[in-house]
PDB file of C-alpha atoms in Angstrom:
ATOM      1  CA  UNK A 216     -39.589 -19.764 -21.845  1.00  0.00           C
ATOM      2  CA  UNK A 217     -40.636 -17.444 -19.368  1.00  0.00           C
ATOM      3  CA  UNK A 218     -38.293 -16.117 -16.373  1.00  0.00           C
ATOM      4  CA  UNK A 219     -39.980 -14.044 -13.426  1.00  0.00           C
ATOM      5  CA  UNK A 220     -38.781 -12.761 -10.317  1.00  0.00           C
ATOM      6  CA  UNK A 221     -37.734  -9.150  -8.210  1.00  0.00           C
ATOM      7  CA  UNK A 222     -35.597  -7.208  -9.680  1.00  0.00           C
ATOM      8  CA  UNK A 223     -31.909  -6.019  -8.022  1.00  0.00           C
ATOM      9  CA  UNK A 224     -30.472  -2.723  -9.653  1.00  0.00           C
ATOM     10  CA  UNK A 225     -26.966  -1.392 -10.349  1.00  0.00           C
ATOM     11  CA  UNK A 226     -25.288   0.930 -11.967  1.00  0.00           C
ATOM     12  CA  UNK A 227     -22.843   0.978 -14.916  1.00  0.00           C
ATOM     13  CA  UNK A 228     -19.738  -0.229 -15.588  1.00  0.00           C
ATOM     14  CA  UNK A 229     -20.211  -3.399 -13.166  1.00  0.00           C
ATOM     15  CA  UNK A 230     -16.633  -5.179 -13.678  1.00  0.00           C
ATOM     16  CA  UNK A 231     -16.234  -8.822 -13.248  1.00  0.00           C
ATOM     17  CA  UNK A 232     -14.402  -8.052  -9.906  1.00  0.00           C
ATOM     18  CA  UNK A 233     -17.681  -6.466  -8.256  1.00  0.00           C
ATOM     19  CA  UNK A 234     -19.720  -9.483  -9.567  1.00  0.00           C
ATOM     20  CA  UNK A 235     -17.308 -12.392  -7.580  1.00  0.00           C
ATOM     21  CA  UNK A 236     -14.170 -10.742  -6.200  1.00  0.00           C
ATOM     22  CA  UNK A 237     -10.934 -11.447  -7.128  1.00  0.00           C
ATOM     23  CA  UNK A 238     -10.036 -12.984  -3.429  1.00  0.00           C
ATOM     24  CA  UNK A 239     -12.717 -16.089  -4.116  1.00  0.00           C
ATOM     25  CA  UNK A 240     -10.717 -17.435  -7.460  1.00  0.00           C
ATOM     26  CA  UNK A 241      -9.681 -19.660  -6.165  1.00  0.00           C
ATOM     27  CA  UNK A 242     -12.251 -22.108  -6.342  1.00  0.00           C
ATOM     28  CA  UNK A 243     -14.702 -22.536  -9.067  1.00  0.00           C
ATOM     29  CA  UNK A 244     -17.067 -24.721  -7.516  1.00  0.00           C
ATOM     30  CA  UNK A 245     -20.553 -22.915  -8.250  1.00  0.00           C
ATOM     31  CA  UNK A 246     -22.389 -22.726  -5.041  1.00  0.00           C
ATOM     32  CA  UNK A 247     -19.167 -21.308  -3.363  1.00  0.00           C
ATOM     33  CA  UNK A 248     -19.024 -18.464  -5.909  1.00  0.00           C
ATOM     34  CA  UNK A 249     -22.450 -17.790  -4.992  1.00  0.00           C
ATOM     35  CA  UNK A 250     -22.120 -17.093  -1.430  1.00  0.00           C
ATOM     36  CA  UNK A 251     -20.247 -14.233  -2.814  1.00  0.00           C
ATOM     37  CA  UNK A 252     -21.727 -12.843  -5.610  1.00  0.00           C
ATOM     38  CA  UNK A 253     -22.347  -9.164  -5.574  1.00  0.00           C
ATOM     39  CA  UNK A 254     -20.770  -8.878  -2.305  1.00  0.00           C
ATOM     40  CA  UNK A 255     -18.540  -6.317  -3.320  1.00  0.00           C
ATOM     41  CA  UNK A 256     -21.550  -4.094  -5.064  1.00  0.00           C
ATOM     42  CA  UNK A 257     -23.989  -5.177  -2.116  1.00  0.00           C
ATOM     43  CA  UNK A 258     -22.676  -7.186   1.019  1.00  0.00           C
ATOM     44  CA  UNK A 259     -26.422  -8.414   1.283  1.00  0.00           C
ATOM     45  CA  UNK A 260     -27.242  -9.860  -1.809  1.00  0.00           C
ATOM     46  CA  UNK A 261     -26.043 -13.289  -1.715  1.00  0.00           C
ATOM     47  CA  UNK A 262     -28.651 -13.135   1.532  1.00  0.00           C
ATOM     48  CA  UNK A 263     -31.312 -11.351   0.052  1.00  0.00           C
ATOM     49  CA  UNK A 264     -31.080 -13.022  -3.312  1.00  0.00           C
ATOM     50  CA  UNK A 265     -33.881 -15.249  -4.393  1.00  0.00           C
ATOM     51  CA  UNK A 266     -34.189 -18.171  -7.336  1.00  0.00           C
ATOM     52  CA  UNK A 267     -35.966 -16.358 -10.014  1.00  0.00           C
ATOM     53  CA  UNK A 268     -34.679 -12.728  -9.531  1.00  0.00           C
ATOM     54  CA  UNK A 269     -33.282 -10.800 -11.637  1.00  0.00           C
ATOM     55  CA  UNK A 270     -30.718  -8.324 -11.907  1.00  0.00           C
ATOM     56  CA  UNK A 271     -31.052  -4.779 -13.772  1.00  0.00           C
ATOM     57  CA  UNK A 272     -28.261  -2.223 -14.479  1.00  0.00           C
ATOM     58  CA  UNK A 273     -26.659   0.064 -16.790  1.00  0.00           C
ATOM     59  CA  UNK A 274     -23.962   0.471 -19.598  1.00  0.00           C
ATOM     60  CA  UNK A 275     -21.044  -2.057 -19.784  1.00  0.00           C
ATOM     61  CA  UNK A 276     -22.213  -5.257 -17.205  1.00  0.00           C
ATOM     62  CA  UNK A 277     -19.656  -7.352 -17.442  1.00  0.00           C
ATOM     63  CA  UNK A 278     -16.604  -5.449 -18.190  1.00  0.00           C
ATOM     64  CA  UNK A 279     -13.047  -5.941 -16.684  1.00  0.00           C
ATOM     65  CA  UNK A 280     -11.206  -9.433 -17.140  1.00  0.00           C
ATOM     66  CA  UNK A 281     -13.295 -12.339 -19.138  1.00  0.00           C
ATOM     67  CA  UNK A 282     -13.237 -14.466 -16.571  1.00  0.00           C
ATOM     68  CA  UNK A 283     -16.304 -17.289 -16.261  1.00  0.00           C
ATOM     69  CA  UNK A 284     -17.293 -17.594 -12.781  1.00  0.00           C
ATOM     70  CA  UNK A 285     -18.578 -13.864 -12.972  1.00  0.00           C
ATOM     71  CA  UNK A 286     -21.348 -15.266 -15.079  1.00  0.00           C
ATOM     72  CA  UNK A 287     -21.609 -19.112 -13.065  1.00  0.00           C
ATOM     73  CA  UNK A 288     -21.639 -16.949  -9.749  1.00  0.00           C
ATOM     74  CA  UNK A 289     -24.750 -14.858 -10.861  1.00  0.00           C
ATOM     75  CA  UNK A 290     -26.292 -18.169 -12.304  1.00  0.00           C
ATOM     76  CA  UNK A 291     -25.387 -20.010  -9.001  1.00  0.00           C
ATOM     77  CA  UNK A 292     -26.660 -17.567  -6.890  1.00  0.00           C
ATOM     78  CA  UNK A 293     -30.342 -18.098  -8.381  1.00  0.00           C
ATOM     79  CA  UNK A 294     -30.465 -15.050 -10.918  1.00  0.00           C
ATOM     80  CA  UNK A 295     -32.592 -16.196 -13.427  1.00  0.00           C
ATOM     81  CA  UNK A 296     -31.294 -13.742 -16.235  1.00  0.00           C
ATOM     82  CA  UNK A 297     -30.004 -10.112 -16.448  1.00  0.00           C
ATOM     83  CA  UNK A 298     -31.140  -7.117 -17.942  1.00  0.00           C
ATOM     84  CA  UNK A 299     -28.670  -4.019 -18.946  1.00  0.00           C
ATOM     85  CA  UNK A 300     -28.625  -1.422 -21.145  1.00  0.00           C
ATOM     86  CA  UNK A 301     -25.386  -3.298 -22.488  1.00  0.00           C
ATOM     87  CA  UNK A 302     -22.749  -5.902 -22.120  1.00  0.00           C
ATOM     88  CA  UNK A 303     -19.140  -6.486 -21.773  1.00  0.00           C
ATOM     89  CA  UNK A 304     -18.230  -8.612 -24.857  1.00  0.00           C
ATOM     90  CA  UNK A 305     -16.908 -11.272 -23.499  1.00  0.00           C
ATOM     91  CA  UNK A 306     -19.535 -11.395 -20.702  1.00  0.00           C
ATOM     92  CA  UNK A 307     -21.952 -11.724 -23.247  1.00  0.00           C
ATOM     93  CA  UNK A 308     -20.150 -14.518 -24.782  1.00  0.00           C
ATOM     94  CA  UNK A 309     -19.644 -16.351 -21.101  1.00  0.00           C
ATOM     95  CA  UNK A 310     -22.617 -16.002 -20.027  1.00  0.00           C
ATOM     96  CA  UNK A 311     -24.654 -17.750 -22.951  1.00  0.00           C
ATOM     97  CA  UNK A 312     -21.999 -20.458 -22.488  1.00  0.00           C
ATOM     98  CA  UNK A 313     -22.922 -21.356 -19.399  1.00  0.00           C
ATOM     99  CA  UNK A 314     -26.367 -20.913 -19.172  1.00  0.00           C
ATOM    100  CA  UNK A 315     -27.327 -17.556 -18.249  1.00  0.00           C
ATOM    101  CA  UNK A 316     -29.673 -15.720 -20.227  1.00  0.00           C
ATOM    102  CA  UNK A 317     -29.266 -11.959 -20.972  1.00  0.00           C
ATOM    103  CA  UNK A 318     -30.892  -9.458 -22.212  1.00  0.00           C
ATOM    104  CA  UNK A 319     -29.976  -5.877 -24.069  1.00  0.00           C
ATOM    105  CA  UNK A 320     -32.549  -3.318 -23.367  1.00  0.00           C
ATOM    106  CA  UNK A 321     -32.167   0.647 -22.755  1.00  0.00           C
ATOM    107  CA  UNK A 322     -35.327   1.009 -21.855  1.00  0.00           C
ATOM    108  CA  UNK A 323     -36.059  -1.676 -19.339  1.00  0.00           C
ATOM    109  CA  UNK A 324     -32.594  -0.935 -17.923  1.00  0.00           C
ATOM    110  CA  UNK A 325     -33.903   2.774 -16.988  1.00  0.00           C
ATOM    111  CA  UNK A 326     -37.218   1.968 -16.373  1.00  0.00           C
ATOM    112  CA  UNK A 327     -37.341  -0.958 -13.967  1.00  0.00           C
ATOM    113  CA  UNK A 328     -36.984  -0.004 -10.532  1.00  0.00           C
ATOM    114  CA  UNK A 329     -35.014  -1.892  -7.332  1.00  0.00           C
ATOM    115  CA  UNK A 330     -37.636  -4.804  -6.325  1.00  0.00           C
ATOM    116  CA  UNK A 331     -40.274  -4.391  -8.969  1.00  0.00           C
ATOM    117  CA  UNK A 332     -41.622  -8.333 -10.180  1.00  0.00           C
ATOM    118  CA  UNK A 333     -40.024  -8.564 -13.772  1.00  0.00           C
ATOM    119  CA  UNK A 334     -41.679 -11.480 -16.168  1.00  0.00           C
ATOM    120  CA  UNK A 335     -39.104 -11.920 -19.381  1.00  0.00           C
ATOM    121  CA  UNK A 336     -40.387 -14.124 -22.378  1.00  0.00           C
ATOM    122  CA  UNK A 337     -37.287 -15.164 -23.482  1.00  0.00           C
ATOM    123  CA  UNK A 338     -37.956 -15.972 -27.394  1.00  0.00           C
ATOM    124  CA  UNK A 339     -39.874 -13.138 -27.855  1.00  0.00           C
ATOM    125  CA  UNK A 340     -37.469 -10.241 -25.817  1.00  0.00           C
ATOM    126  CA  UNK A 341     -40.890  -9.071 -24.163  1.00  0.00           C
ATOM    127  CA  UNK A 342     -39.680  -7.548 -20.920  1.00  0.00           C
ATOM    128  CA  UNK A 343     -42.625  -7.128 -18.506  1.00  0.00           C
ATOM    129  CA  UNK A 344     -42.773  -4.366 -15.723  1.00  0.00           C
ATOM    130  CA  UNK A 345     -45.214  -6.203 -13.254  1.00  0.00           C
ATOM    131  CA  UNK A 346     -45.202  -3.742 -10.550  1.00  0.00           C
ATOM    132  CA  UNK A 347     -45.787  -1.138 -12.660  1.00  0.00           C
ATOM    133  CA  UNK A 348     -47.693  -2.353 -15.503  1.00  0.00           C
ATOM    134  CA  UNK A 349     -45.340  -1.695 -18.379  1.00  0.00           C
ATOM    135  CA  UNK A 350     -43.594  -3.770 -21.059  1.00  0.00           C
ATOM    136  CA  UNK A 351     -40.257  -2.853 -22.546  1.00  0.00           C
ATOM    137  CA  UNK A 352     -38.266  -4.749 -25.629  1.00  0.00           C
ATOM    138  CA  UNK A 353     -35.264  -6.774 -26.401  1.00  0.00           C
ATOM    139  CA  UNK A 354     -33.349  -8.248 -28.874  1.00  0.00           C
ATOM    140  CA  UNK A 355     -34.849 -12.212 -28.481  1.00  0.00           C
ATOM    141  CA  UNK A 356     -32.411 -15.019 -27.751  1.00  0.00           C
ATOM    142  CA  UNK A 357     -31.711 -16.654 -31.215  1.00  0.00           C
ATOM    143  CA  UNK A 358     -33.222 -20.119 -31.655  1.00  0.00           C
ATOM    144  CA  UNK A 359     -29.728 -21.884 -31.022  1.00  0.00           C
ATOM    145  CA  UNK A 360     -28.921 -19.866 -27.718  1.00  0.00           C
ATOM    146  CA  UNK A 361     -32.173 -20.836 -26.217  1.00  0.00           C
ATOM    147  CA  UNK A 362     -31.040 -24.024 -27.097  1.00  0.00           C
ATOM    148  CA  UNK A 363     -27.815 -23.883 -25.506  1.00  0.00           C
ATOM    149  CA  UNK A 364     -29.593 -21.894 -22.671  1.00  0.00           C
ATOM    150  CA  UNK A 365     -32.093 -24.813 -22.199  1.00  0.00           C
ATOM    151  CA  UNK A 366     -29.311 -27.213 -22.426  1.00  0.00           C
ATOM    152  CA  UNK A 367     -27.434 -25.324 -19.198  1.00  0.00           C
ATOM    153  CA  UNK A 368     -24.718 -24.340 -21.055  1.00  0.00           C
ATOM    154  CA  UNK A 369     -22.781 -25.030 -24.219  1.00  0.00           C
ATOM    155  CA  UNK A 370     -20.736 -28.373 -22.724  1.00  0.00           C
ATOM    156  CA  UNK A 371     -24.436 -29.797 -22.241  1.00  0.00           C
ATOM    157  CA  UNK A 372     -25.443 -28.715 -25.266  1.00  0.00           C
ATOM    158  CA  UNK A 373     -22.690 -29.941 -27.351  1.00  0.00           C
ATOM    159  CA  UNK A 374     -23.126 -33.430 -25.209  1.00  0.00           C
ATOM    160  CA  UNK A 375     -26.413 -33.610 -26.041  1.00  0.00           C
ATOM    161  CA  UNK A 376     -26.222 -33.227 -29.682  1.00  0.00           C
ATOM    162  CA  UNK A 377     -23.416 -35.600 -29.530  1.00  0.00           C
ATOM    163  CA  UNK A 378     -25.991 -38.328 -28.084  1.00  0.00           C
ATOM    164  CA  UNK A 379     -28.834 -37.421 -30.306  1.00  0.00           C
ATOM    165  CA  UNK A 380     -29.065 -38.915 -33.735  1.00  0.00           C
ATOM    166  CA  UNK A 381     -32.175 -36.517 -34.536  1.00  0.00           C
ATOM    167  CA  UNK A 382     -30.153 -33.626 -33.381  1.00  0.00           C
ATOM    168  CA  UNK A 383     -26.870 -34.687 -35.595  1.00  0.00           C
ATOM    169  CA  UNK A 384     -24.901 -37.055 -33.334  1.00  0.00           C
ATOM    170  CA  UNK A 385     -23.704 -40.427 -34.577  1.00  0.00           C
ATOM    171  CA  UNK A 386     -26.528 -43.339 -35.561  1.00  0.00           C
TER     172      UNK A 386
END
């Protein structure tokens, strides 16, 4: 699987509050959450945002309260997957639950600059630099998360496998 699109940089410690505020709650309805997603780190970015992009930051994406529609609002918004030099826990955990690739990597988290074209291959963790012809690693997304991640989520997954004979459900 490969994801490509512009890339939309922040810094560290970006809490679950600056990724869909508090105030929109709420509601968990998906394309709502994604009118505001970011808002609070960038007022513009559920307007500039584009399916495909990306977003890029530091240390600690993710952190504050474990709450899902951080990681549905990014999804919802069009982010294809995110890059940071590392992740909440629990963020981590979310996100691959509903969907939402992400990827650990120093290097690429440095590197890539605000609107540079990023290319990820997710089963390898090849992060590609298209703007400025560089390539960067990751940790790849084990077999059964890009599973789960192809699925949309781990409630279509688990459905699926459920109606599969081939992939374990009943006969």
């Amino acid at each position: 699987m490969l994801l490509q699109g512009k890339a939309w940089k922040f810094g560290a410690d970006v809490d679950t509050d600056a990724i869909i505020p508090a105030r929109y709650l709420n509601t968990s309805e998906p394309e709502e959450l994604a009118k505001h997603c970011m808002e609070d780190a960038d007022p513009a970015f559920p307007d500039k945002v584009r399916p495909g992009d990306i977003i890029v930051a530091g240390k600690n994406f993710g952190c504050g309260s474990s709450r899902e529609h951080a990681p549905i609002a990014i999804k919802a918004a069009g982010v294809s997957c995110v890059i940071a030099r590392s992740f909440a826990r629990i963020f981590y955990r979310n996100a691959f639950n509903i969907g939402l690739p992400i990827f650990e990597s120093p290097e690429a988290a440095e590197a890539i600059g605000e609107g540079d074209e990023v290319a990820v291959d997710v089963r390898q963790g090849v992060i590609k630099n298209l703007t400025r012809g560089e390539e960067y690693r990751a940790t790849p997304v084990p077999e059964f998360m890009q599973q789960i991640i192809t699925a949309g989520g781990l409630i279509n997954y688990v459905a699926e496998r459920l109606r599969t004979p081939e992939a374990g459900g009943p006969t």
